[in-house]
Short mmCIF file of C-alpha atoms in Angstrom, two decimals:
data_model
loop_
_atom_site.label_atom_id
_atom_site.label_comp_id
_atom_site.label_asym_id
_atom_site.label_seq_id
_atom_site.Cartn_x
_atom_site.Cartn_y
_atom_site.Cartn_z
CA MET A 696 29.52 40.30 43.99
CA LEU A 697 33.02 40.16 42.57
CA GLN A 698 34.14 37.11 40.63
CA GLN A 699 36.89 36.29 43.12
CA ASP A 700 34.27 36.25 45.89
CA ILE A 701 32.03 33.95 43.85
CA LEU A 702 34.91 31.54 43.21
CA LYS A 703 35.80 31.41 46.89
CA LEU A 704 32.17 31.08 47.98
CA TYR A 705 31.53 28.04 45.78
CA ARG A 706 34.84 26.41 46.68
CA LYS A 707 33.94 26.65 50.35
CA LYS A 708 30.32 25.62 49.73
CA TYR A 709 31.58 22.36 48.22
CA ASN A 710 34.19 21.92 50.98
CA TYR A 711 37.23 22.05 48.72
CA THR A 712 40.57 23.30 49.92
CA GLN A 713 42.54 25.32 47.40
CA THR A 714 44.86 22.33 46.98
CA ALA A 715 42.01 19.84 46.45
CA LEU A 716 40.36 22.10 43.88
CA ALA A 717 43.68 22.63 42.14
CA ASP A 718 44.10 18.86 41.88
CA GLN A 719 40.62 18.54 40.34
CA LEU A 720 41.38 21.20 37.74
CA HIS A 721 45.01 20.22 37.13
CA VAL A 722 46.29 23.67 38.08
CA SER A 723 48.51 24.83 40.93
CA PRO A 724 47.12 25.86 44.32
CA GLN A 725 48.74 29.23 43.65
CA ALA A 726 46.47 29.64 40.60
CA ILE A 727 43.40 29.09 42.78
CA SER A 728 44.73 31.60 45.29
CA LYS A 729 45.31 34.19 42.54
CA TRP A 730 41.74 33.70 41.24
CA GLU A 731 40.35 34.21 44.74
CA THR A 732 42.37 37.34 45.41
CA GLY A 733 41.60 38.85 42.02
CA ASP A 734 45.21 38.77 40.85
CA SER A 735 44.23 36.68 37.83
CA LEU A 736 41.19 35.12 36.19
CA PRO A 737 40.49 31.50 35.34
CA SER A 738 40.66 30.57 31.66
CA ILE A 739 37.42 29.73 29.88
CA ASP A 740 38.40 26.05 30.10
CA ASN A 741 38.73 26.33 33.86
CA LEU A 742 35.46 28.26 34.13
CA LEU A 743 33.72 25.47 32.21
CA ALA A 744 35.28 22.86 34.49
CA LEU A 745 34.22 24.84 37.58
CA SER A 746 30.65 25.21 36.31
CA ASP A 747 30.51 21.44 35.76
CA LEU A 748 32.08 20.70 39.14
CA TYR A 749 29.68 23.00 40.99
CA ASN A 750 26.72 22.14 38.73
CA ILE A 751 25.96 25.79 37.96
CA SER A 752 25.77 27.83 34.78
CA LEU A 753 28.63 29.98 33.59
CA ASP A 754 26.38 32.97 34.19
CA GLU A 755 25.99 32.04 37.85
CA LEU A 756 29.71 31.47 38.17
CA VAL A 757 30.78 34.67 36.48
CA GLN A 758 27.99 37.09 37.39
CA ALA A 759 26.48 35.54 40.53
CA GLY A 760 23.13 35.37 38.76
CA PRO A 761 21.23 32.55 37.08
CA TYR A 762 20.13 34.52 34.04
CA PHE A 763 21.65 36.53 31.22
CA LYS A 764 21.16 40.23 31.60
CA LYS A 765 18.77 41.78 29.16
CA PRO A 766 18.71 42.59 26.31
CA PHE A 767 20.47 39.26 25.72
CA THR A 768 19.20 35.72 26.12
CA VAL A 769 20.95 32.58 25.04
CA GLY A 770 22.29 33.33 21.57
CA HIS A 771 19.71 35.96 20.71
CA ARG A 772 19.43 39.66 21.24
CA VAL A 773 16.03 40.59 22.63
CA TRP A 774 14.98 43.76 20.93
CA HIS A 775 11.77 44.65 19.23
CA CYS A 776 11.66 47.35 16.61
CA PRO A 777 8.99 49.86 17.60
CA LEU A 778 8.04 50.20 13.92
CA SER A 779 7.40 46.49 13.31
CA ARG A 780 4.06 44.88 14.06
#
């Protein structure tokens, strides 16, 4: 799923209009529209605010999945040397 689709899906799930969401985030309704059409991306600050507002992880918000893709987990690379025991 594309990020713009994820952003629109969650906005609608929480019954926000573009204007109401823009007011919550202190951005313009045009910014929300651009995010949802793929013309621009939210800043990391706005992504953090959205993840708090929707009570989801950044991973869910950005990748539509609750977990980090392997070989990465939170802060650590998951890789085992085949020569180590």
